[in-house]
mmCIF file of C-alpha atoms and ligand atoms in Angstrom:
data_model
loop_
_atom_site.group_PDB
_atom_site.id
_atom_site.type_symbol
_atom_site.label_atom_id
_atom_site.label_comp_id
_atom_site.label_asym_id
_atom_site.label_seq_id
_atom_site.Cartn_x
_atom_site.Cartn_y
_atom_site.Cartn_z
ATOM 1 C CA MET B 1 -17.554 -21.321 3.171
ATOM 2 C CA ASN B 2 -14.325 -19.652 4.289
ATOM 3 C CA THR B 3 -12.612 -20.831 1.125
ATOM 4 C CA SER B 4 -15.227 -19.146 -1.010
ATOM 5 C CA ILE B 5 -14.867 -15.826 0.881
ATOM 6 C CA ILE B 6 -11.112 -15.959 0.333
ATOM 7 C CA GLU B 7 -11.558 -16.833 -3.342
ATOM 8 C CA ASN B 8 -14.060 -14.026 -3.861
ATOM 9 C CA ILE B 9 -11.771 -11.471 -2.229
ATOM 10 C CA GLN B 10 -8.824 -12.844 -4.218
ATOM 11 C CA HIS B 11 -10.736 -12.237 -7.464
ATOM 12 C CA GLU B 12 -11.786 -8.764 -6.341
ATOM 13 C CA MET B 13 -8.148 -7.866 -5.671
ATOM 14 C CA GLN B 14 -6.952 -9.433 -8.929
ATOM 15 C CA ASP B 15 -9.390 -7.161 -10.768
ATOM 16 C CA PHE B 16 -8.504 -4.106 -8.688
ATOM 17 C CA PHE B 17 -4.709 -4.378 -9.019
ATOM 18 C CA THR B 18 -4.723 -5.089 -12.739
ATOM 19 C CA SER B 19 -1.889 -2.846 -13.816
ATOM 20 C CA ASP B 20 0.488 -0.885 -11.655
ATOM 21 C CA SER B 21 4.124 -0.061 -12.264
ATOM 22 C CA THR B 22 4.985 1.212 -8.799
ATOM 23 C CA GLY B 23 5.475 -2.200 -7.200
ATOM 24 C CA HIS B 24 1.878 -2.631 -6.134
ATOM 25 C CA ASP B 25 0.559 -4.983 -8.731
ATOM 26 C CA TRP B 26 -1.520 -8.092 -8.022
ATOM 27 C CA TYR B 27 1.703 -10.131 -7.847
ATOM 28 C CA HIS B 28 2.817 -8.142 -4.782
ATOM 29 C CA ILE B 29 -0.501 -8.970 -3.112
ATOM 30 C CA ASP B 30 -0.153 -12.605 -4.153
ATOM 31 C CA ARG B 31 3.393 -12.866 -2.724
ATOM 32 C CA VAL B 32 2.342 -11.226 0.548
ATOM 33 C CA TRP B 33 -0.610 -13.636 0.753
ATOM 34 C CA LYS B 34 1.757 -16.581 0.162
ATOM 35 C CA ASN B 35 4.310 -15.280 2.678
ATOM 36 C CA ALA B 36 1.521 -14.876 5.230
ATOM 37 C CA LYS B 37 0.299 -18.437 4.690
ATOM 38 C CA ARG B 38 3.858 -19.715 4.898
ATOM 39 C CA ILE B 39 4.401 -18.072 8.320
ATOM 40 C CA ALA B 40 0.867 -18.840 9.547
ATOM 41 C CA ARG B 41 1.505 -22.579 9.200
ATOM 42 C CA TYR B 42 3.604 -22.302 12.363
ATOM 43 C CA TYR B 43 0.698 -20.694 14.250
ATOM 44 C CA PRO B 44 -2.202 -23.150 14.225
ATOM 45 C CA GLU B 45 -3.818 -21.170 17.064
ATOM 46 C CA ALA B 46 -4.001 -17.978 14.951
ATOM 47 C CA ASN B 47 -7.120 -17.049 12.980
ATOM 48 C CA HIS B 48 -6.120 -18.013 9.450
ATOM 49 C CA LEU B 49 -9.162 -16.499 7.754
ATOM 50 C CA HIS B 50 -8.259 -13.177 9.404
ATOM 51 C CA ILE B 51 -4.648 -13.474 8.199
ATOM 52 C CA GLU B 52 -5.547 -14.366 4.616
ATOM 53 C CA LEU B 53 -8.203 -11.671 4.222
ATOM 54 C CA ALA B 54 -5.962 -8.972 5.727
ATOM 55 C CA ALA B 55 -3.064 -10.052 3.485
ATOM 56 C CA LEU B 56 -5.259 -9.942 0.379
ATOM 57 C CA LEU B 57 -6.740 -6.545 1.280
ATOM 58 C CA HIS B 58 -3.672 -4.936 2.877
ATOM 59 C CA ASP B 59 -2.960 -2.404 0.095
ATOM 60 C CA ARG B 60 -6.554 -1.825 -0.994
ATOM 61 C CA TYR B 61 -6.867 1.545 0.787
ATOM 62 C CA ASP B 62 -3.227 2.655 0.774
ATOM 63 C CA ARG B 63 -3.019 6.450 0.412
ATOM 64 C CA LYS B 64 -0.438 6.028 -2.366
ATOM 65 C CA LEU B 65 -2.826 3.981 -4.463
ATOM 66 C CA VAL B 66 -6.279 5.467 -4.068
ATOM 67 C CA PRO B 67 -7.479 9.073 -4.335
ATOM 68 C CA ASP B 68 -9.520 8.840 -1.105
ATOM 69 C CA ALA B 69 -8.201 6.386 1.488
ATOM 70 C CA SER B 70 -11.083 6.700 3.944
ATOM 71 C CA GLN B 71 -13.594 6.086 1.181
ATOM 72 C CA ALA B 72 -11.582 3.085 0.003
ATOM 73 C CA ARG B 73 -11.483 1.812 3.599
ATOM 74 C CA GLN B 74 -15.285 1.959 3.632
ATOM 75 C CA GLU B 75 -15.392 0.077 0.348
ATOM 76 C CA VAL B 76 -13.349 -2.702 1.956
ATOM 77 C CA GLN B 77 -15.819 -2.757 4.851
ATOM 78 C CA GLN B 78 -18.698 -3.022 2.350
ATOM 79 C CA LEU B 79 -16.941 -5.747 0.419
ATOM 80 C CA LEU B 80 -16.500 -7.869 3.556
ATOM 81 C CA LEU B 81 -20.088 -7.201 4.685
ATOM 82 C CA GLN B 82 -21.308 -8.434 1.291
ATOM 83 C CA GLN B 83 -19.348 -11.625 1.892
ATOM 84 C CA GLY B 84 -21.232 -12.131 5.151
ATOM 85 C CA VAL B 85 -18.271 -11.335 7.402
ATOM 86 C CA GLU B 86 -19.358 -10.210 10.888
ATOM 87 C CA LYS B 87 -18.831 -6.555 11.832
ATOM 88 C CA ASP B 88 -16.528 -7.254 14.784
ATOM 89 C CA PHE B 89 -14.386 -9.487 12.626
ATOM 90 C CA ILE B 90 -14.276 -6.827 9.898
ATOM 91 C CA PHE B 91 -12.982 -4.270 12.413
ATOM 92 C CA ARG B 92 -10.228 -6.648 13.492
ATOM 93 C CA ILE B 93 -9.211 -7.206 9.869
ATOM 94 C CA LEU B 94 -9.169 -3.432 9.239
ATOM 95 C CA TYR B 95 -7.053 -2.921 12.355
ATOM 96 C CA THR B 96 -4.506 -5.368 10.966
ATOM 97 C CA ILE B 97 -4.446 -3.507 7.653
ATOM 98 C CA ASP B 98 -4.040 -0.157 9.452
ATOM 99 C CA ALA B 99 -1.118 -1.584 11.428
ATOM 100 C CA VAL B 100 0.664 -3.112 8.414
ATOM 101 C CA SER B 101 1.637 0.109 6.695
ATOM 102 C CA PHE B 102 5.208 1.331 7.142
ATOM 103 C CA LYS B 103 4.620 5.136 7.097
ATOM 104 C CA ASN B 104 8.347 5.831 7.347
ATOM 105 C CA GLY B 105 8.417 3.771 10.521
ATOM 106 C CA ALA B 106 6.030 6.186 12.253
ATOM 107 C CA ASN B 107 2.701 4.402 12.087
ATOM 108 C CA PRO B 108 0.736 5.137 15.296
ATOM 109 C CA VAL B 109 -1.278 1.913 14.853
ATOM 110 C CA GLN B 110 0.835 -0.872 16.355
ATOM 111 C CA ALA B 111 0.804 -4.529 15.402
ATOM 112 C CA ARG B 112 -0.576 -6.271 18.503
ATOM 113 C CA SER B 113 -2.172 -9.607 17.691
ATOM 114 C CA ILE B 114 -0.362 -12.522 16.093
ATOM 115 C CA GLU B 115 -2.525 -11.936 13.002
ATOM 116 C CA ASP B 116 -1.309 -8.295 12.757
ATOM 117 C CA LYS B 117 2.279 -9.407 13.175
ATOM 118 C CA ILE B 118 2.168 -12.168 10.584
ATOM 119 C CA VAL B 119 0.609 -9.949 7.905
ATOM 120 C CA GLN B 120 3.054 -7.127 8.650
ATOM 121 C CA ASP B 121 5.994 -9.527 8.441
ATOM 122 C CA ALA B 122 4.630 -10.953 5.188
ATOM 123 C CA ASP B 123 4.426 -7.472 3.623
ATOM 124 C CA ARG B 124 7.885 -6.492 4.842
ATOM 125 C CA LEU B 125 9.452 -9.649 3.453
ATOM 126 C CA ASP B 126 8.321 -8.551 -0.005
ATOM 127 C CA ALA B 127 10.344 -5.351 0.384
ATOM 128 C CA LEU B 128 13.539 -7.422 0.847
ATOM 129 C CA GLY B 129 15.886 -9.397 -1.380
ATOM 130 C CA ALA B 130 15.829 -9.584 -5.168
ATOM 131 C CA ILE B 131 12.135 -8.720 -5.296
ATOM 132 C CA GLY B 132 12.603 -5.834 -2.875
ATOM 133 C CA ILE B 133 15.413 -4.434 -5.027
ATOM 134 C CA ALA B 134 13.269 -4.717 -8.171
ATOM 135 C CA ARG B 135 10.353 -2.970 -6.429
ATOM 136 C CA THR B 136 12.610 -0.191 -5.170
ATOM 137 C CA PHE B 137 13.909 0.651 -8.641
ATOM 138 C CA ALA B 138 10.418 0.358 -10.124
ATOM 139 C CA TYR B 139 9.001 2.726 -7.484
ATOM 140 C CA SER B 140 11.892 5.130 -7.819
ATOM 141 C CA GLY B 141 11.614 5.236 -11.616
ATOM 142 C CA ALA B 142 7.856 5.741 -11.421
ATOM 143 C CA HIS B 143 8.537 8.760 -9.182
ATOM 144 C CA HIS B 144 11.219 10.117 -11.531
ATOM 145 C CA ARG B 145 13.975 9.699 -8.963
ATOM 146 C CA PRO B 146 17.619 9.040 -9.786
ATOM 147 C CA ILE B 147 19.284 5.669 -9.198
ATOM 148 C CA TYR B 148 22.180 7.153 -7.240
ATOM 149 C CA GLN B 149 24.205 10.372 -7.190
ATOM 150 C CA GLY B 150 27.555 9.257 -5.813
ATOM 151 C CA GLU B 151 28.974 9.407 -2.300
ATOM 152 C CA GLU B 152 29.870 13.059 -2.815
ATOM 153 C CA ALA B 153 26.195 14.098 -3.168
ATOM 154 C CA ASN B 154 25.740 16.365 -0.192
ATOM 155 C CA SER B 155 22.016 16.929 -0.347
ATOM 156 C CA PRO B 156 19.962 14.127 1.231
ATOM 157 C CA ALA B 157 18.880 12.905 -2.182
ATOM 158 C CA ASP B 158 15.844 10.696 -2.544
ATOM 159 C CA THR B 159 17.591 8.130 -4.689
ATOM 160 C CA ALA B 160 16.803 4.448 -5.109
ATOM 161 C CA ILE B 161 20.057 3.571 -3.336
ATOM 162 C CA ALA B 162 19.175 5.863 -0.408
ATOM 163 C CA HIS B 163 15.980 3.865 0.085
ATOM 164 C CA PHE B 164 18.084 0.802 1.012
ATOM 165 C CA TYR B 165 19.337 2.716 4.052
ATOM 166 C CA ASP B 166 16.103 4.563 4.793
ATOM 167 C CA LYS B 167 14.022 1.417 4.862
ATOM 168 C CA LEU B 168 15.163 -1.885 3.371
ATOM 169 C CA LEU B 169 18.146 -2.539 5.609
ATOM 170 C CA THR B 170 16.182 -1.544 8.717
ATOM 171 C CA LEU B 171 13.375 -4.034 8.193
ATOM 172 C CA GLN B 172 15.105 -7.227 9.293
ATOM 173 C CA GLU B 173 15.207 -6.209 12.926
ATOM 174 C CA LYS B 174 11.626 -4.937 12.881
ATOM 175 C CA LEU B 175 10.180 -8.330 12.005
ATOM 176 C CA HIS B 176 8.115 -10.019 14.700
ATOM 177 C CA THR B 177 8.120 -13.744 14.012
ATOM 178 C CA PRO B 178 11.210 -15.978 14.113
ATOM 179 C CA GLU B 179 10.006 -17.624 10.881
ATOM 180 C CA ALA B 180 10.037 -14.295 9.011
ATOM 181 C CA LYS B 181 13.412 -13.397 10.528
ATOM 182 C CA GLU B 182 14.819 -16.650 9.206
ATOM 183 C CA ILE B 183 13.535 -15.931 5.676
ATOM 184 C CA ALA B 184 14.809 -12.333 5.931
ATOM 185 C CA LYS B 185 18.395 -13.360 6.704
ATOM 186 C CA GLY B 186 19.195 -14.524 3.175
ATOM 187 C CA ARG B 187 17.314 -11.619 1.613
ATOM 188 C CA HIS B 188 19.140 -9.076 3.789
ATOM 189 C CA GLN B 189 22.527 -10.561 2.933
ATOM 190 C CA PHE B 190 21.590 -10.550 -0.763
ATOM 191 C CA MET B 191 20.939 -6.768 -0.571
ATOM 192 C CA LEU B 192 24.290 -6.168 1.138
ATOM 193 C CA ASN B 193 26.029 -8.152 -1.599
ATOM 194 C CA TYR B 194 24.083 -6.206 -4.191
ATOM 195 C CA LEU B 195 25.189 -2.860 -2.738
ATOM 196 C CA GLU B 196 28.805 -3.985 -2.605
ATOM 197 C CA GLN B 197 28.705 -4.966 -6.269
ATOM 198 C CA PHE B 198 26.835 -1.741 -7.131
ATOM 199 C CA TYR B 199 29.493 0.504 -5.547
ATOM 200 C CA ALA B 200 32.299 -1.520 -7.117
ATOM 201 C CA GLU B 201 30.770 -1.076 -10.564
ATOM 202 C CA TRP B 202 30.012 2.606 -9.843
ATOM 203 C CA HIS B 203 33.723 3.156 -9.223
ATOM 204 C CA SER B 204 34.690 0.860 -12.076
ATOM 205 C CA GLN B 205 36.471 -1.471 -9.695
ATOM 206 C CA LYS B 206 34.844 -4.677 -10.894
HETATM 207 P P1 ADP T 1 4.558 -2.053 0.824
HETATM 208 O O1 ADP T 1 3.403 -2.313 -0.066
HETATM 209 O O2 ADP T 1 5.549 -3.176 0.782
HETATM 210 O O3 ADP T 1 4.168 -1.647 2.215
HETATM 211 P P2 ADP T 1 5.287 0.690 0.073
HETATM 212 O O4 ADP T 1 3.919 1.090 -0.299
HETATM 213 O O5 ADP T 1 5.893 1.418 1.218
HETATM 214 O O6 ADP T 1 5.433 -0.866 0.276
HETATM 215 O O7 ADP T 1 6.225 0.823 -1.167
HETATM 216 C C1 ADP T 1 6.129 -0.033 -2.280
HETATM 217 C C2 ADP T 1 7.502 -0.479 -2.733
HETATM 218 O O8 ADP T 1 8.258 0.658 -3.141
HETATM 219 C C3 ADP T 1 8.320 -1.156 -1.628
HETATM 220 O O9 ADP T 1 9.095 -2.173 -2.178
HETATM 221 C C4 ADP T 1 9.153 -0.044 -1.101
HETATM 222 O O10 ADP T 1 10.370 -0.506 -0.522
HETATM 223 C C5 ADP T 1 9.385 0.798 -2.332
HETATM 224 N N1 ADP T 1 9.522 2.218 -1.967
HETATM 225 C C6 ADP T 1 8.776 2.928 -1.092
HETATM 226 N N2 ADP T 1 9.231 4.191 -0.973
HETATM 227 C C7 ADP T 1 10.304 4.280 -1.804
HETATM 228 C C8 ADP T 1 11.233 5.316 -2.132
HETATM 229 N N3 ADP T 1 11.157 6.531 -1.598
HETATM 230 N N4 ADP T 1 12.208 5.033 -3.030
HETATM 231 C C9 ADP T 1 12.304 3.811 -3.588
HETATM 232 N N5 ADP T 1 11.472 2.779 -3.321
HETATM 233 C C10 ADP T 1 10.487 3.021 -2.444
HETATM 234 NI NI1 NI T 2 2.107 -4.145 0.442
#
């Protein structure tokens, strides 16, 4: 029964996130779902249905993606009710989703349960490494922002490279689970190497 709820929600999300060029396509959802399952394996005591549903639905009412976030949040509630999910359980899933979002590091809703923490870690892992770099440039391009403006740029420019410092390089230490931290290590180092190569090429030194 649980498998069919997960499959139904998976198909709903596949249909919803059909095409998006800002880094929020179905494949982002799919990777976050996979990351979450990968971490959850180490937590047999956690509620895995909760984790999988929150991972699948985590961007469904993001303010950046829908015109009316509170309406979209209600749609998620409806969707889960239709699947026969109990109200209390729905509220716990929605809490997890509310806690996941980054909001420039200023989200008032804190990750508290192990389910919240695993889904948040899973989402943050997808902002790191080669995939994270690709998503950053895709997002930046979609918002008509420059790649970089040189070290001499004195205005706090919203460039793709600035986003590494604003967010990407800060995520490693914000992760909750040791399993996610372990995965993040290689991805973090990859971004540092990337930046080093980027600056070297920028200055025609490599
Ligand atoms: P997520 O779905 O991982 O929580 P966001 O909705 O915050 O991510 O952003 C989607 C992707 O775009 C992420 O990979 C994020 O790092 C990137 N991104 C967000 N804001 C910016 C920005 N100002 N410049 C460049 N990339 C950004
Ligand atoms: Ni996400």
